[in-house]
Coordinates of C-alpha atoms in Angstrom, one line a residue:
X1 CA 27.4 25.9 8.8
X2 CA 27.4 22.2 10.1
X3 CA 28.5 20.9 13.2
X4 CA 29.4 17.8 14.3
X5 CA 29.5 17.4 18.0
X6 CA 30.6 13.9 19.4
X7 CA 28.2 11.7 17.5
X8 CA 27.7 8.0 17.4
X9 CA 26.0 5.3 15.7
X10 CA 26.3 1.7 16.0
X11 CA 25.0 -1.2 14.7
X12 CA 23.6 -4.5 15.8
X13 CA 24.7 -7.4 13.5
X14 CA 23.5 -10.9 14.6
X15 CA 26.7 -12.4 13.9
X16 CA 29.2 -9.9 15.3
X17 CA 27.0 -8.1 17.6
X18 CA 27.8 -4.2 18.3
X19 CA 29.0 -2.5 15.4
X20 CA 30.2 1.0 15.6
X21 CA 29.7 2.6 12.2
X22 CA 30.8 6.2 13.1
X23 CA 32.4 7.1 16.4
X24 CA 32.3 10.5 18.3
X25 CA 32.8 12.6 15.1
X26 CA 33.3 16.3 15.8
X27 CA 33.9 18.9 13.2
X28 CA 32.3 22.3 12.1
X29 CA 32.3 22.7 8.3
X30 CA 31.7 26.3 6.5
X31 CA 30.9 27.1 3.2
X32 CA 33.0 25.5 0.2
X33 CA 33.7 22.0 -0.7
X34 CA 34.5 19.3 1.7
X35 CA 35.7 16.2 0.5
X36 CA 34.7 12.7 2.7
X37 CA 37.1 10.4 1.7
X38 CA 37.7 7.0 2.8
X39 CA 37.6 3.3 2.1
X40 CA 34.2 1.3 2.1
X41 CA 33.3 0.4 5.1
X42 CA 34.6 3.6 7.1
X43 CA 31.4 4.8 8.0
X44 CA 30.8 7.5 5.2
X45 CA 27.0 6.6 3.8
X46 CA 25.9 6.5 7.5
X47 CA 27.8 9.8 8.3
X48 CA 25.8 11.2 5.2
X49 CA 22.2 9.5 5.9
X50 CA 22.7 10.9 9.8
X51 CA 23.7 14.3 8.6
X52 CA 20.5 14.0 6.0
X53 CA 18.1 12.8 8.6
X54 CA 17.7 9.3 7.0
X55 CA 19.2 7.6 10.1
X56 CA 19.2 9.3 13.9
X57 CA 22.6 9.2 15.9
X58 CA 22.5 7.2 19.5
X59 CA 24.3 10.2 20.8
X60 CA 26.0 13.7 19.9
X61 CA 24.2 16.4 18.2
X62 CA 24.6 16.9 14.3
X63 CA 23.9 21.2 13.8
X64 CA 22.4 21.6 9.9
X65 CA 22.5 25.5 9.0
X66 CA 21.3 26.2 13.3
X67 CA 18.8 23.4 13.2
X68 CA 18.8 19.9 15.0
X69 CA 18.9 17.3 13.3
X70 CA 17.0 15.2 16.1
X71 CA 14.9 17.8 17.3
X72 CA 14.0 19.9 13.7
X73 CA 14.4 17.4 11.0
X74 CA 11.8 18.5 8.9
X75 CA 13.7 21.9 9.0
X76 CA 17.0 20.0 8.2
X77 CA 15.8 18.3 5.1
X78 CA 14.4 21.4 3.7
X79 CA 18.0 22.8 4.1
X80 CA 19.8 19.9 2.3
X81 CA 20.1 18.8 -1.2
X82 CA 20.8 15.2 -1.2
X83 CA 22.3 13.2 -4.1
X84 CA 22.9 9.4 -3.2
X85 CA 24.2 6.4 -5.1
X86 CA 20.5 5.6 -4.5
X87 CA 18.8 8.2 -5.8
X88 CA 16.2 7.2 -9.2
X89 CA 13.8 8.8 -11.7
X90 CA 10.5 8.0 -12.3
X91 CA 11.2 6.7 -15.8
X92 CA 7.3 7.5 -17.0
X93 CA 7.8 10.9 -16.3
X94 CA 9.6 13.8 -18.1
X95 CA 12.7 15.5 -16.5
X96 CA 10.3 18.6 -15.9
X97 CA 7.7 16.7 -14.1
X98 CA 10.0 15.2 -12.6
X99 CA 11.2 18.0 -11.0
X100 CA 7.5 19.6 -10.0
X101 CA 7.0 16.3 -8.5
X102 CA 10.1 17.2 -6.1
X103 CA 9.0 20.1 -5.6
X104 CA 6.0 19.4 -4.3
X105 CA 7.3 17.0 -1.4
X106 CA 8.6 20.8 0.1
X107 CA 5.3 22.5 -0.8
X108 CA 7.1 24.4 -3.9
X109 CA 4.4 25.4 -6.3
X110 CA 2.9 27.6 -9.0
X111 CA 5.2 30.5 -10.4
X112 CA 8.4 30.3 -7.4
X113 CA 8.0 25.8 -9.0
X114 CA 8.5 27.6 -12.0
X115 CA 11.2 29.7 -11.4
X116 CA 12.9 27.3 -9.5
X117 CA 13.1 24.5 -12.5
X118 CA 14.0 27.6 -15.4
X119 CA 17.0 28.6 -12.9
X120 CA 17.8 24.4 -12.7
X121 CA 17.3 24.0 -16.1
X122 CA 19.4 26.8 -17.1
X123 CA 22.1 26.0 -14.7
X124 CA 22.6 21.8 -15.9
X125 CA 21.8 22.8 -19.5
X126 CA 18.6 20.7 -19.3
X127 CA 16.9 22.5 -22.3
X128 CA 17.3 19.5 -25.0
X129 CA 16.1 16.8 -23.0
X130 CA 13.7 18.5 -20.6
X131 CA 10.5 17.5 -22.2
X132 CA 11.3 13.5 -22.6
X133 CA 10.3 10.9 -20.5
X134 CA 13.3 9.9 -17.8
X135 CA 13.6 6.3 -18.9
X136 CA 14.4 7.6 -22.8
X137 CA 17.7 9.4 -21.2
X138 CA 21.1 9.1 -21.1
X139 CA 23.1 8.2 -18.3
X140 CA 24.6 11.6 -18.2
X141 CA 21.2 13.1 -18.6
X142 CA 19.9 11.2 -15.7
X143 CA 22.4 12.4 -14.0
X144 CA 22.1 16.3 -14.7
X145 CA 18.2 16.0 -13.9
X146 CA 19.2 14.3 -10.4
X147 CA 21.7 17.5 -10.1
X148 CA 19.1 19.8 -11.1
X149 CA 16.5 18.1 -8.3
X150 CA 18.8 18.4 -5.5
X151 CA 19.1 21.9 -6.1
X152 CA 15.5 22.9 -6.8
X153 CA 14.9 24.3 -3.5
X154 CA 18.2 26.3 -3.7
X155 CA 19.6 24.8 -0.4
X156 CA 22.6 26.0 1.6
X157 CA 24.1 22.7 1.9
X158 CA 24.2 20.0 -0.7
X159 CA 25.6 16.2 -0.1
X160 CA 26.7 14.9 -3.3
X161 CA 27.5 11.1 -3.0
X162 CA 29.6 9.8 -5.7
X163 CA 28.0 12.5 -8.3
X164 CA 29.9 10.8 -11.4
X165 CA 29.3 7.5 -10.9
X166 CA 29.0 5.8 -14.5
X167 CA 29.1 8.9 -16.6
X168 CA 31.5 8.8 -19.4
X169 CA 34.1 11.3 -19.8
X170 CA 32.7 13.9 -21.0
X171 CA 29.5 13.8 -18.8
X172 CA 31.7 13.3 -15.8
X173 CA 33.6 16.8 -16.7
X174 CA 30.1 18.6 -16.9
X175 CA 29.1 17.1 -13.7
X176 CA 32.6 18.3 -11.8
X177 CA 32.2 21.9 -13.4
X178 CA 28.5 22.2 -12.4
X179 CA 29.8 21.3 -8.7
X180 CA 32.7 23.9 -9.1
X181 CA 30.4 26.4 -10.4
X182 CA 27.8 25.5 -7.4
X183 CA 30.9 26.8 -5.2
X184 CA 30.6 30.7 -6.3
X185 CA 27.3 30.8 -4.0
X186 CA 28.4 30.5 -0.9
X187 CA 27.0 26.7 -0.6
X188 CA 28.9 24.4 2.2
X189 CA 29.2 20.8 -0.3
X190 CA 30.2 17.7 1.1
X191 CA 31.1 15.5 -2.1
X192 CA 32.2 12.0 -1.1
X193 CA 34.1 10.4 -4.0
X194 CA 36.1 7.3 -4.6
X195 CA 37.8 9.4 -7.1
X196 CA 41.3 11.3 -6.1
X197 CA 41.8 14.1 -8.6
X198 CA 37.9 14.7 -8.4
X199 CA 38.8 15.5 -4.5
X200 CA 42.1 17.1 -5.5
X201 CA 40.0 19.3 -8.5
X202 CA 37.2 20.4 -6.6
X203 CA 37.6 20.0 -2.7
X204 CA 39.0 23.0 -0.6
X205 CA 38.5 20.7 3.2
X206 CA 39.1 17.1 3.7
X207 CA 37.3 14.6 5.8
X208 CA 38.7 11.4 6.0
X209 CA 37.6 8.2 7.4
X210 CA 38.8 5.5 8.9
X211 CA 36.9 2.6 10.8
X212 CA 34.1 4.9 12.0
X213 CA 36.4 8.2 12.7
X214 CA 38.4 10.5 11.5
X215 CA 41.9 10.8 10.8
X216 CA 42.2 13.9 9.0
X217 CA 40.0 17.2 9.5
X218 CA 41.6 19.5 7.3
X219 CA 42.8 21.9 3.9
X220 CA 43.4 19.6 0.9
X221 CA 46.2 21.8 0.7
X222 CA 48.2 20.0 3.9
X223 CA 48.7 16.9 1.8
X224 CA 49.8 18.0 -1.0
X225 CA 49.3 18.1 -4.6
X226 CA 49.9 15.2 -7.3
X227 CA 50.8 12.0 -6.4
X228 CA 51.9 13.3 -3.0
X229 CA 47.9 13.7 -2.3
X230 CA 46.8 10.7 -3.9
X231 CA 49.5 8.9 -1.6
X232 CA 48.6 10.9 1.7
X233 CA 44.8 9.6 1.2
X234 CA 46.0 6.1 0.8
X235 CA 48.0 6.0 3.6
X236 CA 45.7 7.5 6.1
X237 CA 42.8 5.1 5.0
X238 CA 44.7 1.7 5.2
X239 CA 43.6 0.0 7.8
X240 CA 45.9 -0.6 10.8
X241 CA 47.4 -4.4 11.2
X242 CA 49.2 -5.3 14.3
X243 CA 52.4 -4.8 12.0
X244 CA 51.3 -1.2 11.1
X245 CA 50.0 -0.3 14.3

């Protein structure tokens, strides 16, 4: 479980001053997928790098599978598997020491290391490309071994930010069914995606943004299916002119 309760974060900018990047988000999320949708700029990165301890809130209390966030983040991050847009591979290493070398940041050695990279490796279909140096891969591949690392340590939530970014077609559709598969394990996933029918496909809760909060907290299922979805989401991330308003 994760829990949101009332938390803040702003900004200073030199030119505009106080910049509130997310604004007194509650929410409780359970196991399943949870879609964070929104425009850029809403606030989702730093709702995600607060949520995975990269960044501390100025206020409210951020609950990651019973631990605190502020108070327990070493706990926290051993709890999360974190995928960002930002995440890289050593390129002079293989895929497999690439993922001991992961393993070791959370003390994962010897035969459970083991274990732990055979059930990865079986699970992202690693097998043909396991032994070659990272910068010899595809982009797909890359992608698969970044999978594969943020589930080494089998955690009970995963953050998946933009998980198909710049995979062709046919690596983006192994990416979404790994995720679906992940679902069968009673995993709470937060997938943030620019992608609709990715959302639509995978997602059973929505979170969306808008200007630091949310406007929707709720099924996929309450806003429809189709183009009826895809519309829903559009409308509720559009900013707000005076004329809207």
């Amino acid at each position: 479980m994760l829990i949101l309760d009332a938390v803040c974060k702003t900004f200073i900018d030199p030119e505009r001053g106080n910049v509130p990047a997310v604004q007194s988000l509650s929410t409780t999320l359970t196991p399943g997928i949870t879609a964070l949708l929104g425009a850029n700029g809403a606030g989702k990165s730093t709702l995600l790098r607060l949520i995975s301890t990269l960044l501390q809130a100025d206020s409210g209390r951020i609950i990651v599978d019973g631990y605190d966030c502020s108070t327990h983040p070493a706990a926290v991050r051993s709890r999360i598997g974190y995928l960002s847009l930002n995440t890289r591979l050593y390129p002079r290493l293989t895929a497999r020491e690439m993922l001991a070398y992961a393993g070791g940041f959370f003390d994962l050695t010897g035969e459970r290391l083991r274990e732990r990279i055979e059930s990865v490796n079986e699970t992202f279909l690693l097998h043909d490309f396991i032994d070659q140096r990272c910068d010899s891969l595809s982009s797909g591949q890359a992608q698969r071994v970044n999978l594969a690392r943020t589930l080494l340590l089998d955690p009970p939530v995963l953050i998946l930010d933009e998980p198909t970014t710049g995979l062709d077609v046919i690596a983006a559709q192994r990416m979404v069914e790994a995720v679906a598969d992940m679902r069968k394990d009673d995993r709470l996933i937060i997938l943030c995606t620019h992608l609709l029918h990715e959302a639509e496909e995978l997602a059973d809760h929505a979170l969306i943004m808008r200007d630091g909060c949310f406007v929707h907290d709720g099924p996929c299922a309450d806003l429809g299916s189709g183009q009826q979805f895809i519309h829903a989401i559009h409308e509720l991330v559009r900013p707000v002119t005076k004329d809207s308003a």
